[in-house]
Amino acid sequence: MAGDTGANPLFLCWVKEWWDTAREHNTKGAPTYKKAYNSLKACPLTFQHPSELQVLNGFGPTISQRLTDRLKQYCEENGLPMPKHPKRKRTLELESALAAAGAAQDEQPSPPKRARTARPYVPKLNSGAYALLMALSDLGPKEFMDKTTLIAKAQPYSEHSFTVPTMANKSYTAWDSIKTLEEKELVYIRGRPSKRFSLTDDGWEVVKRMKEAQNLVDGVGGSANTSRNSIASGSGTSNPNRSENVNPNRQDSGVKRESRYTPLDLKPFVSATATLDRPLQPKALTANSEYSIIVDSDHEDPKYDEEDRKPIIRESTNRDYIDLVADGDSVPDESSLPQFTPIRLAPGSFTVELVLDTREVQAKNNRDHIQEELSKLGVRPIMRSLELGDVLWIAKCKQPGWLNRLGAEGDEVVLDYIVERKRLDDLIGSIKDGRFREQKYRLKRSGMKNVVYIIENYNIDMDIRRQYQDAMDTAMASIQVVNGYFLKKTDTIAESIRYLAAVTYMLKETYESKPLFVIPTQVLTAKNYLPLVKHLREKEPFRGYYISYPAFASLVSKSEMMTLKDVFIKMLMCIRRLSGEKAIEIQKVWKTPYQLVKAFEACGSDENGKKKQKVLVMSMLSHLVDRRSVDKGLSERIADVWGFL
């Protein structure tokens, strides 16, 4: 290799090759090869035989023997004589030579170090220290602020919570930054035990530099922020009130924060909803009707005070809607699809709201963190137990009862966006127990056009991460390539919350100025829903058709959606060590539980038949490899449950 120079280039090249291979496969030997490579590269002595290398740091019998085998092969290929194994005397000479070389190097004077110029301290934007300094800058020169007030004023400036740890298994919060500010003498603390805080003279200087730098950035990037808002909203105009919507409690501090909540990475969403920008003409789908039912409203948007900013709680559950949509008959072709007159919701007659699953929590001891943080960003979530997904968006009618009068239950219409949020530890668990495949299957059958997976980073054990890294990479690639879903990676729960808020604002801008067309519930069945939605999207790609939330809850409820195949696979997965992939392969051989039981019965009940039962599944799936294969132990376990042992 051209870059491997030193007294022993051949040995160095081979060690470097093994080091690169170990790094690619993420094996435990990578640090050992790195240590051996660095020590060999720094050594000025020339070695004749690989066994002599054991005097160096990082080389042991294993690496030396591997180099010996490689050198022997090299000599045979090039017709060179193999060096003889060194004697003990030669090893002692090398050790003394290395000691002399090290002593001579120690005697050489080290080059003088360049004096570092101390840079003035400026905290990172949106960090805990930044937020604390900005909050304290609202005080006068001789005024103080207590901890509770300081946290309340600083929180809107920070990406991280001052009360809840950023990571579930860590204790660090943004409030810990107060120690850094105190050590740098930027904050003055007085009073015990109730402490009060104020800025020192150096603290005021830092705040001044922060505001000057931020004003400079805003001046240069003003046009860029406008274009970003245009991209996010899917139009050519920006939203001047976005910063007020995001932080309604924010006091003007001279620092603009609008771009922080701009959904810069929502291009797949924009492309998916760009067709809604065209003017939609109401057109019925029946042969005898030319007009659709129109729902209009003269009510203005409601205004909320501070008390109304609390999350909305809905008491209704999805169990109330299980029997709303009938199972119906199968649809052999498009001529069997129902004809209907859509309900048209006029612009301004509804608002777009975010619905959050009640089981989405930050931690067991802090179940309200997500909805509280969304409320701080100006998004008032509706809390509800969702049968599918963790977050979805609805269009809520301003006039109660309109949809119910016109053939659609409730006052809410489900939009074509749904989010499944997974932390890394939850992703690993769902892959192991088969929930990951089942959830993707149910999301596909839901008919939702835009499915988003949020994969949230989590500090898991490194051994577990290395063990399941390939499985996680495969799962995330499958989400995007196989299923065609949008994947969003986030580092913290705070970043996930900001992303949900940004998507909410984008959907408000997209939908609230456009009419919505709703399919009446009475024409829907569990069998015709997916063919009907597919037909409508192919026939009129520039118009979206939606269903009411009660109808959606009924269609995606697990008991209504499950077929005999789904039930059989779930029954098989109840057996320990039987993953979803193995269960699917078993179901391909025996389509129903009855067929599997009959197969065991055909083996017989005598001693010879019991032996056949124990290896029945293994023998039928012997052509499979990797994770889909069934070993003898698992085959016997299946026979214990389904056979006649």
PDB file of N, CA and C in Angstrom, residues 12 65 123:
ATOM      1  N   LEU A  12       3.630  -4.164   7.665  1.00  0.00           N
ATOM      2  CA  LEU A  12       2.717  -3.047   7.942  1.00  0.00           C
ATOM      3  C   LEU A  12       1.503  -3.089   7.024  1.00  0.00           C
ATOM      4  N   GLN A  65       1.773 -15.431  14.489  1.00  0.00           N
ATOM      5  CA  GLN A  65       1.576 -16.660  13.727  1.00  0.00           C
ATOM      6  C   GLN A  65       0.833 -16.389  12.424  1.00  0.00           C
ATOM      7  N   PRO A 123     -22.355  30.480  24.284  1.00  0.00           N
ATOM      8  CA  PRO A 123     -23.047  29.184  24.332  1.00  0.00           C
ATOM      9  C   PRO A 123     -23.679  28.831  22.992  1.00  0.00           C
TER      10      PRO A 123
END
